[in-house]
mmCIF file of C-alpha atoms in Angstrom:
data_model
loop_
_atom_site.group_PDB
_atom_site.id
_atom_site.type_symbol
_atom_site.label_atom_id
_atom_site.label_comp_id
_atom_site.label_asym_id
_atom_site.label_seq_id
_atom_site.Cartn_x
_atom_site.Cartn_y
_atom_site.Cartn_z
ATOM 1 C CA UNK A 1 -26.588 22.837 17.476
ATOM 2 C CA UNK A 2 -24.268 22.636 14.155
ATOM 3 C CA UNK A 3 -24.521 19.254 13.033
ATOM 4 C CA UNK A 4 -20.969 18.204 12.152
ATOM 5 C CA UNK A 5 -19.597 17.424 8.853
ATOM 6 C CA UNK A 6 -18.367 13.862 8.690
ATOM 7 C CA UNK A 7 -18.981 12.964 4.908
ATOM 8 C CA UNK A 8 -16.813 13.437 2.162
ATOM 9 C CA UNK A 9 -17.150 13.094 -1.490
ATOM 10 C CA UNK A 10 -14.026 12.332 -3.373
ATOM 11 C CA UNK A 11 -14.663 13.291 -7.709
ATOM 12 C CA UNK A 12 -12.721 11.019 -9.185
ATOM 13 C CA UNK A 13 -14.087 9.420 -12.316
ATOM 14 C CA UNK A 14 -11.805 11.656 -14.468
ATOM 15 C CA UNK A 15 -9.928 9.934 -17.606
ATOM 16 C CA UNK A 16 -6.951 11.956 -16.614
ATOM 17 C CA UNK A 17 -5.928 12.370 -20.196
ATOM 18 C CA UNK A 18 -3.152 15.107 -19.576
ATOM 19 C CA UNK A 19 -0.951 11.979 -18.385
ATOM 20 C CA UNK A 20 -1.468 9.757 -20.916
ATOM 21 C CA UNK A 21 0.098 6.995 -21.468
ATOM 22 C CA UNK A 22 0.511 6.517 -17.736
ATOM 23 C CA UNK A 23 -3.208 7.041 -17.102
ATOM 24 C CA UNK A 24 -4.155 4.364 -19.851
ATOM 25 C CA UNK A 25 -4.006 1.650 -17.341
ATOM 26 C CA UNK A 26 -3.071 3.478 -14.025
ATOM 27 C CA UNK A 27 -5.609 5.923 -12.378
ATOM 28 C CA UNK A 28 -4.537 9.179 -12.314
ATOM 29 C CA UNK A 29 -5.455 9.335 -8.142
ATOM 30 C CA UNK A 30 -2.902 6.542 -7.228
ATOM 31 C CA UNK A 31 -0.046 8.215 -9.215
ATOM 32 C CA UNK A 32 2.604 8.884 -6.881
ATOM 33 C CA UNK A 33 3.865 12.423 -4.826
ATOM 34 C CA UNK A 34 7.330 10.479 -4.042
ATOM 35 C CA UNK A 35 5.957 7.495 -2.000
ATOM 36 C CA UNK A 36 2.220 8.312 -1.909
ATOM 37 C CA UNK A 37 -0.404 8.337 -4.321
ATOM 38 C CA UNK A 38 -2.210 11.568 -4.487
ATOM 39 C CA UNK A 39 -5.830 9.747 -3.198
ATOM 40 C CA UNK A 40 -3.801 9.313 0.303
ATOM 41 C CA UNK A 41 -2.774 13.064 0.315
ATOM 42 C CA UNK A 42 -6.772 13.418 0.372
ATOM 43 C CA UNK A 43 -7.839 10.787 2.581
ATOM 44 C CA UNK A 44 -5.437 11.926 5.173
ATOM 45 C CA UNK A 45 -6.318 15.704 4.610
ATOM 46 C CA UNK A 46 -10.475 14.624 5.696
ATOM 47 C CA UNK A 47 -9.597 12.306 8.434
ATOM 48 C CA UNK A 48 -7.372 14.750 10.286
ATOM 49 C CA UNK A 49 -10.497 17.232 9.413
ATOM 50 C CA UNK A 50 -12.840 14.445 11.344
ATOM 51 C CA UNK A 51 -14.708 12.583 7.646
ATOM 52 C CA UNK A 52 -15.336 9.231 9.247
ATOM 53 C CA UNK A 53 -17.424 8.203 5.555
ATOM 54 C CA UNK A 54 -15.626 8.590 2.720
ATOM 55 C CA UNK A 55 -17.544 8.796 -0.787
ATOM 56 C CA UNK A 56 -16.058 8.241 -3.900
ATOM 57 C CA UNK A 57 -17.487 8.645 -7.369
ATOM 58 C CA UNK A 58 -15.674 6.951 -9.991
ATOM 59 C CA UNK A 59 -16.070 5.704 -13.160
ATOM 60 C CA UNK A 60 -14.813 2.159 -15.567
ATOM 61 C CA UNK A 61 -11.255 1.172 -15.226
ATOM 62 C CA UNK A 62 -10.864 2.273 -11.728
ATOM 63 C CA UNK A 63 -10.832 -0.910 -9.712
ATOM 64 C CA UNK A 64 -7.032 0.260 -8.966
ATOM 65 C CA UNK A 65 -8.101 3.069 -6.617
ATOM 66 C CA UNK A 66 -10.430 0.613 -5.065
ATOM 67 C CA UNK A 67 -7.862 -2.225 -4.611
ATOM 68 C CA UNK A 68 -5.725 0.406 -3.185
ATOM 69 C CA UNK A 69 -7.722 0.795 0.176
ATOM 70 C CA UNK A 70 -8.491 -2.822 0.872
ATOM 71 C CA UNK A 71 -6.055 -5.107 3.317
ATOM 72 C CA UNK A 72 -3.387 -7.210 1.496
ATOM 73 C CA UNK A 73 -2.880 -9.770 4.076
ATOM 74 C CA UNK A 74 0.172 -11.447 2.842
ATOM 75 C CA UNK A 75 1.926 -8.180 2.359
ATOM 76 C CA UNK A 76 1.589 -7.359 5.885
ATOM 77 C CA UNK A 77 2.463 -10.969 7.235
ATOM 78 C CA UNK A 78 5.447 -10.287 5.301
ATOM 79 C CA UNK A 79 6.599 -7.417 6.696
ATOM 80 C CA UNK A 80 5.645 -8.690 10.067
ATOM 81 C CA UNK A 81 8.233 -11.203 9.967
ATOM 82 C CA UNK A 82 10.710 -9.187 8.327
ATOM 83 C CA UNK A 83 10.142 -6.585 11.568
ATOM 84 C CA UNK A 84 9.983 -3.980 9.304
ATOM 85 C CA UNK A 85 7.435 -1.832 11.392
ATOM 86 C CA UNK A 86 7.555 1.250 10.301
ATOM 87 C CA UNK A 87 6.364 0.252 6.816
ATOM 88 C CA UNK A 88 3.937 -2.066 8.145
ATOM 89 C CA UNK A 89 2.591 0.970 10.045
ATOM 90 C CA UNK A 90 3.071 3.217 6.835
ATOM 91 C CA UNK A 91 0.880 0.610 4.843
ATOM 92 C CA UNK A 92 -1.966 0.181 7.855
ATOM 93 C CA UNK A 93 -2.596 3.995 6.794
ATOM 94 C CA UNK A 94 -4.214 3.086 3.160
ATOM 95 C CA UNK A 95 -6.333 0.432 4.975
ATOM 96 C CA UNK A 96 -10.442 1.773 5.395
ATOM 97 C CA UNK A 97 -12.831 0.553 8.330
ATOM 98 C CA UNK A 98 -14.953 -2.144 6.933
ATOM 99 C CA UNK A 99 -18.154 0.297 5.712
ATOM 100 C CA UNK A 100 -16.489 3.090 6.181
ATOM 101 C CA UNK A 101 -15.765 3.813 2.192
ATOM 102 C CA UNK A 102 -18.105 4.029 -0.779
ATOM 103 C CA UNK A 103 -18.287 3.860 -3.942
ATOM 104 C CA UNK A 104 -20.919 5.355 -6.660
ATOM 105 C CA UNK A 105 -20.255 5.416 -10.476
ATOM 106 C CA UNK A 106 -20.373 8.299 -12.957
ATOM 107 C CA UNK A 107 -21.531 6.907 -16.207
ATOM 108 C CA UNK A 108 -21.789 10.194 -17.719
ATOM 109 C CA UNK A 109 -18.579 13.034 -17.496
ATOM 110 C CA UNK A 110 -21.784 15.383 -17.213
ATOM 111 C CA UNK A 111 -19.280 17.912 -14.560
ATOM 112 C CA UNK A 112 -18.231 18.363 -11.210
ATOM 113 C CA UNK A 113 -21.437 19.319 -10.345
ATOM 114 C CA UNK A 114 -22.960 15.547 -11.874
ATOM 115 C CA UNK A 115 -20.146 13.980 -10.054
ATOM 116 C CA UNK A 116 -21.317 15.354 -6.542
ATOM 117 C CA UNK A 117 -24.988 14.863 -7.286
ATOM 118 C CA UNK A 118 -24.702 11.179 -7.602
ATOM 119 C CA UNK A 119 -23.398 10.608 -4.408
ATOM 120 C CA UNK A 120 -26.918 12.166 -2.984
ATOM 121 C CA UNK A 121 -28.516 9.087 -1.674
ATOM 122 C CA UNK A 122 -25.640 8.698 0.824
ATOM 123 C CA UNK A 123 -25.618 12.365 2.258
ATOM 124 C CA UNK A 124 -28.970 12.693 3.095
ATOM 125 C CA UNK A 125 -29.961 15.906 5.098
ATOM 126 C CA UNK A 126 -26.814 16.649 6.247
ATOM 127 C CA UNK A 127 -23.543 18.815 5.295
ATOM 128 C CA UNK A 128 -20.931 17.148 3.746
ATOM 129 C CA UNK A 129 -17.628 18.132 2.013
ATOM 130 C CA UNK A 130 -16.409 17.330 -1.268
ATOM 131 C CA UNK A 131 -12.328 17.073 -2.284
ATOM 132 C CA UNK A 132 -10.967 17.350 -5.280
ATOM 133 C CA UNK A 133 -8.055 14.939 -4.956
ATOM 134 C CA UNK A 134 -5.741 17.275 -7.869
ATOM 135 C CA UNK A 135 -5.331 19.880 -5.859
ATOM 136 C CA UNK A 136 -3.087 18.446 -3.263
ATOM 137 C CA UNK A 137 -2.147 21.468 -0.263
ATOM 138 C CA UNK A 138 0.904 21.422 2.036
ATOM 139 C CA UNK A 139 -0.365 22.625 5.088
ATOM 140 C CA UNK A 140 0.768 22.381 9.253
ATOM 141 C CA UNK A 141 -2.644 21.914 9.490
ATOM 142 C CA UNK A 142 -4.725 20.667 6.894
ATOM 143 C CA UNK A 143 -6.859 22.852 4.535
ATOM 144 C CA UNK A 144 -10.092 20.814 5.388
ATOM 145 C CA UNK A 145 -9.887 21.236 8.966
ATOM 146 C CA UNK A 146 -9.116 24.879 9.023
ATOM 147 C CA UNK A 147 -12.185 25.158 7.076
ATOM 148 C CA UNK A 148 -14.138 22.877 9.477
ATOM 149 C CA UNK A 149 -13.268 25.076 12.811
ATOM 150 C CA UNK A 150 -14.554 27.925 10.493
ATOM 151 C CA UNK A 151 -17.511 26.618 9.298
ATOM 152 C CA UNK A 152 -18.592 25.782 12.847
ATOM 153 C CA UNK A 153 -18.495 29.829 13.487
ATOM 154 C CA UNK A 154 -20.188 30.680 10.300
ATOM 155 C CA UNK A 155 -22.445 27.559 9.122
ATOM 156 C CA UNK A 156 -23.823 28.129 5.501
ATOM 157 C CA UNK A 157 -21.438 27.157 2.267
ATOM 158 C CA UNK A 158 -17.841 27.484 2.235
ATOM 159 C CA UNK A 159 -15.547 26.862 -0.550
ATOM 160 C CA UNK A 160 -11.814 27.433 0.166
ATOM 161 C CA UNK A 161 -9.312 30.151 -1.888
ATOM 162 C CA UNK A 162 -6.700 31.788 -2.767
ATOM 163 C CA UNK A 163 -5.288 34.760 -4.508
ATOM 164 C CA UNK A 164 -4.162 34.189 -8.243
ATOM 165 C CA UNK A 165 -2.087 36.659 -10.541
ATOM 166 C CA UNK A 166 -5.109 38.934 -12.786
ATOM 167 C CA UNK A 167 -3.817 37.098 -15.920
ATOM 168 C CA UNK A 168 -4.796 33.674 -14.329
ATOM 169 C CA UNK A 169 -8.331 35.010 -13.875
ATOM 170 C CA UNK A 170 -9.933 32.719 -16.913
ATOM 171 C CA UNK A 171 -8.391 29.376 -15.592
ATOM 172 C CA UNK A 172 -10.750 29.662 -12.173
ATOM 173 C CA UNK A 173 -13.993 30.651 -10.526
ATOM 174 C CA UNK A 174 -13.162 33.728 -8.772
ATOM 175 C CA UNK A 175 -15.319 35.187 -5.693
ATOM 176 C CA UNK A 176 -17.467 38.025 -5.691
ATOM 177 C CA UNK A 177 -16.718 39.247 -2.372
ATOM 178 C CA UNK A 178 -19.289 41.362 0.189
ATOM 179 C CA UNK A 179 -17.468 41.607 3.063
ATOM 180 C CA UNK A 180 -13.456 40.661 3.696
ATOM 181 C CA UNK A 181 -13.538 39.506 6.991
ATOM 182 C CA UNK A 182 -9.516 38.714 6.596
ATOM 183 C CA UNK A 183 -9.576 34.925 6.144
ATOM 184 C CA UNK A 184 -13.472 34.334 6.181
ATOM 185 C CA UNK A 185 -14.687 36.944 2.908
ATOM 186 C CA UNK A 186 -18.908 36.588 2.781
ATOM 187 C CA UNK A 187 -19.617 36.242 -1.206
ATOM 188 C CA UNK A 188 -22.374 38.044 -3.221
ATOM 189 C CA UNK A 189 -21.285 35.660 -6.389
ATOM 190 C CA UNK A 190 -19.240 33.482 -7.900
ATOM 191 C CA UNK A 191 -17.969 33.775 -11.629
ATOM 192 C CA UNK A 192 -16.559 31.349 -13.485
ATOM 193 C CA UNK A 193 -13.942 31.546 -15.443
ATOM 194 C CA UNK A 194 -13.792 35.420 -16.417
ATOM 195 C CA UNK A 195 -12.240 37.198 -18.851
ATOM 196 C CA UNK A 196 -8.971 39.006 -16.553
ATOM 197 C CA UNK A 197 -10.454 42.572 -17.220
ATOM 198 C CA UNK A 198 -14.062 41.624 -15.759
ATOM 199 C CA UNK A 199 -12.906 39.613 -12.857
ATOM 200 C CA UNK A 200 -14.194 40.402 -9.963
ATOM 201 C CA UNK A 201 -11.481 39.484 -7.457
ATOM 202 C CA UNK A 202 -8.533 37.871 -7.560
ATOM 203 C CA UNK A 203 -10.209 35.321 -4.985
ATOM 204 C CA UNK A 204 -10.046 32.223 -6.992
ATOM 205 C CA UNK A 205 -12.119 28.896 -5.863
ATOM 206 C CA UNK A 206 -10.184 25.600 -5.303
ATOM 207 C CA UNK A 207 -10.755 22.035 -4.588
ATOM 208 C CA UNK A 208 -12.214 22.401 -1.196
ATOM 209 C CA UNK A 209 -15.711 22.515 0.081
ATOM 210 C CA UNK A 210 -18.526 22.633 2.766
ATOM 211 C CA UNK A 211 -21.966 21.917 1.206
ATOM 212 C CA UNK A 212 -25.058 22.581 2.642
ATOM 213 C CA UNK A 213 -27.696 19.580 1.467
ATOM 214 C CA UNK A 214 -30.056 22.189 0.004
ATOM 215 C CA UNK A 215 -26.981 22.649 -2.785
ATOM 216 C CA UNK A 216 -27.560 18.765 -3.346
ATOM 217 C CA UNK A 217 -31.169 19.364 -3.826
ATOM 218 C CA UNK A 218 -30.410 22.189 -6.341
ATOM 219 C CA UNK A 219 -28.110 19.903 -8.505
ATOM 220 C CA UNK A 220 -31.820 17.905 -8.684
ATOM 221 C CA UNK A 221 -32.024 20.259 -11.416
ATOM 222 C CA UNK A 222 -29.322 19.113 -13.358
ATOM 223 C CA UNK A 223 -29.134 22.364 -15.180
ATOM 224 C CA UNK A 224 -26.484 22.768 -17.748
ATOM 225 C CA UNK A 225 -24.019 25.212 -17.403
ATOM 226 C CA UNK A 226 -20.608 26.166 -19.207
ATOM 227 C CA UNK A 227 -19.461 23.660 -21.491
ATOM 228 C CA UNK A 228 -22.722 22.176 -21.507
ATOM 229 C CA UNK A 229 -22.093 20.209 -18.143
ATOM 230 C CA UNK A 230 -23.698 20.424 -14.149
ATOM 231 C CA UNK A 231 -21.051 23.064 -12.515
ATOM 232 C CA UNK A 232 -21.339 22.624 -8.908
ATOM 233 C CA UNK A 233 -20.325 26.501 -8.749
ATOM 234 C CA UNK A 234 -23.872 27.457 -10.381
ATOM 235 C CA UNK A 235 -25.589 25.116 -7.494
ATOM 236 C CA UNK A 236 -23.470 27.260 -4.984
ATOM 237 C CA UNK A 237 -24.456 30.229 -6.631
ATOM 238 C CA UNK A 238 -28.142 29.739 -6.405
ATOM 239 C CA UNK A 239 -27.522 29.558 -2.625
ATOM 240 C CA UNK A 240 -26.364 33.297 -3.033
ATOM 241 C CA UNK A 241 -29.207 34.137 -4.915
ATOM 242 C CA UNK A 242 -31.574 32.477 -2.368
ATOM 243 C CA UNK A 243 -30.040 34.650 0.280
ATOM 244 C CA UNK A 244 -28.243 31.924 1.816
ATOM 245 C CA UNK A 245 -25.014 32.038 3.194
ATOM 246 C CA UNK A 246 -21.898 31.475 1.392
ATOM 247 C CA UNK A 247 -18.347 31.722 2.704
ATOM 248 C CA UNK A 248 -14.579 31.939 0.663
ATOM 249 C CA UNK A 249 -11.877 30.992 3.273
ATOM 250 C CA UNK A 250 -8.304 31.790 2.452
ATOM 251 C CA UNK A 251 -6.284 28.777 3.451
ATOM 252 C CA UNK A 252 -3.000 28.467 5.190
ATOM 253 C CA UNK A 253 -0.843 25.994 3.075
ATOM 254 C CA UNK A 254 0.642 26.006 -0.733
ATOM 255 C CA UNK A 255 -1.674 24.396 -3.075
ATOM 256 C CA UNK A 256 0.015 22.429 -5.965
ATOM 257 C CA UNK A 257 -2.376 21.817 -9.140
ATOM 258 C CA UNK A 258 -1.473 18.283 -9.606
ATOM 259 C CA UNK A 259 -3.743 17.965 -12.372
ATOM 260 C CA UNK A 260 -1.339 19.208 -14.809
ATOM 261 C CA UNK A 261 2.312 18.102 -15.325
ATOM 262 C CA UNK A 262 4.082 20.865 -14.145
ATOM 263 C CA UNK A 263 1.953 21.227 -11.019
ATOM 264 C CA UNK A 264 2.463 17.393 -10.495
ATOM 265 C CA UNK A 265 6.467 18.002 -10.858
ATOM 266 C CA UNK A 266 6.141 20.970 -8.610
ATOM 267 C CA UNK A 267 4.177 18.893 -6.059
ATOM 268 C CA UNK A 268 6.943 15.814 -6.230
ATOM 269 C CA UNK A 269 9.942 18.463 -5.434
ATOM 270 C CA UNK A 270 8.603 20.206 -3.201
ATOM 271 C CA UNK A 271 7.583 17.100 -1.240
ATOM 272 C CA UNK A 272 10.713 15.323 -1.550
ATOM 273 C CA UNK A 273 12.625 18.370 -0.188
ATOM 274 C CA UNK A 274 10.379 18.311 3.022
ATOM 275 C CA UNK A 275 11.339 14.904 3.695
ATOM 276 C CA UNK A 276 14.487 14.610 6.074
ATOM 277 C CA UNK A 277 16.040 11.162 4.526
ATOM 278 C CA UNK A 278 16.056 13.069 1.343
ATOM 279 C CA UNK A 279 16.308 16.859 1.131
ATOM 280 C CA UNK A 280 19.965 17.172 1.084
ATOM 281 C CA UNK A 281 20.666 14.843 -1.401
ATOM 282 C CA UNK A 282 17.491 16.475 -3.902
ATOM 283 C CA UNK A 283 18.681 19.734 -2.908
ATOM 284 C CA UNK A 284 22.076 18.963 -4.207
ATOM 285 C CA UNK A 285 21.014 17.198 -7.392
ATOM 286 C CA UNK A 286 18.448 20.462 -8.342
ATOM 287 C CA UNK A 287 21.724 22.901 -7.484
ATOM 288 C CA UNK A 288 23.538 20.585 -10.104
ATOM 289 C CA UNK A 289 20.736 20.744 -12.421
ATOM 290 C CA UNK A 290 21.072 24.513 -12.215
ATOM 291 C CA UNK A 291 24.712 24.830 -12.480
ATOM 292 C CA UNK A 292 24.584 22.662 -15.376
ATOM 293 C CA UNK A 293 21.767 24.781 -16.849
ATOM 294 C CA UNK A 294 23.768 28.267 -16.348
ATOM 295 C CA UNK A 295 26.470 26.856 -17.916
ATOM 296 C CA UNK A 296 25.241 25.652 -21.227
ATOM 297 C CA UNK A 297 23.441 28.987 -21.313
#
């Protein structure tokens, strides 16, 4: 029997420079998509997927993100006797089960690959899934769980994707694909970031993954790849070349890059505008916007 995949590792010992000044004393994961920070987005995304451990490598100047999932006590009394329920139950949502959250430190911004590897003493021989809390997806149901019911047809590795325009090719990993099998595709390699004309799909890989622990054992390596750090694609890879399995799965959802600015902006409309209390009056203030924009033109 397929063991399940209850572990997830969550990167996040990034500097998150591309939002400085914000990010000089505010980590980057707790910035806010209207009213929640983009680490919630993720947590929620694995526990409707089933993660009941949740693994988070981070790095100096992040006790933020950790203060963010522990109980605040007085906050909630307050609100208790205020009867405002629905925030109190909005706020029992960030709270984690006593031992059910960990955190490991990256000393070294060695890659996403170095980032995964030193949560290895907490995944044992097991599978496990890793997030990438930037890439926040809009989904009915979540991206993680769609790949979860997949992966307990196929087993092996599977990293999640989507299509991207051929001029986009050198900003990604893009799938060599075998066999497209509609939303499962079986890969025969992985690329990273290509020059457009040698791509070899438009299959690009995102934030989302189901590990195997054998691609744990081959970060044991630690061998350098582009840029001179551990890519987590070229431990994937040698899973391929082992003649191991190794899925893409083409999600259902948008995915916003919220690692950038405009992809963050993006994210925070298109958010807002799927909340009922405040779609019509967004809607109405980004038809203005336009209006205004037309006219001055």
């Amino acid at each position: 029997m397929r063991r399940k995949v209850t572990k997830a590792i969550f990167p996040v010992a990034g500097m998150g420079t591309r939002f400085l000044p914000a990010t000089k004393s505010v980590p980057k994961e707790i910035m806010t998509l209207v009213d929640r920070p983009l680490i919630q987005y993720a947590i929620d995304e694995a526990r409707e997927a089933g993660i009941k451990e949740f693994i988070f490598v981070t790095s100096r100047g992040k006790s933020a993100l950790e203060d963010y999932f522990d109980t605040n006590p007085q906050l909630e009394q307050s609100l208790r006797k205020k009867n405002k329920t629905e925030l109190l139950n909005e706020l029992k949502k960030t709270n984690m089960e006593s031992g059910a959250i960990a955190y490991i430190r990256q000393h070294d911004a060695l890659g996403l690959g170095h980032a995964v590897w030193c949560a290895r003493r907490l995944i044992a021989n097991e599978p496990f899934a890793v997030i990438l809390p930037d890439d926040v997806i809009a989904a009915e149901t979540s991206c993680l769980k769609q790949m979860v019911e997949a992966y307990e047809e196929t087993g092996g590795n599977m990293v999640a994707a989507m299509e991207v325009p051929q001029e986009k090719a050198a900003a990604y990993g893009l799938l060599d694909v075998q066999e497209d099998m509609g939303s499962i595709v079986s890969v025969k390699g992985m690329v990273e970031k290509p020059e457009p004309e040698s791509a070899p799909s438009n299959l690009a890989v995102i934030g989302r993954y189901i590990l195997t622990p054998q691609v744990m054992r081959n970060l044991n390596a630690k061998k350098e790849g582009a840029g001179g750090e551990i890519q987590l694609t070229d431990a994937i890879a040698q899973e391929i070349e082992a003649g191991r399995d190794v899925f893409g799965y083409r999600f259902r959802g948008q995915r916003f890059d919220c690692g950038s600015k405009a992809g963050f902006l993006q994210a925070t409309v298109a958010f807002g505008l799927a909340r009922d209390e405040l779609r019509e009056e967004l809607s109405g203030f980004l038809e203005e916007m336009v209006h205004m924009k037309k006219v001055a033109e």
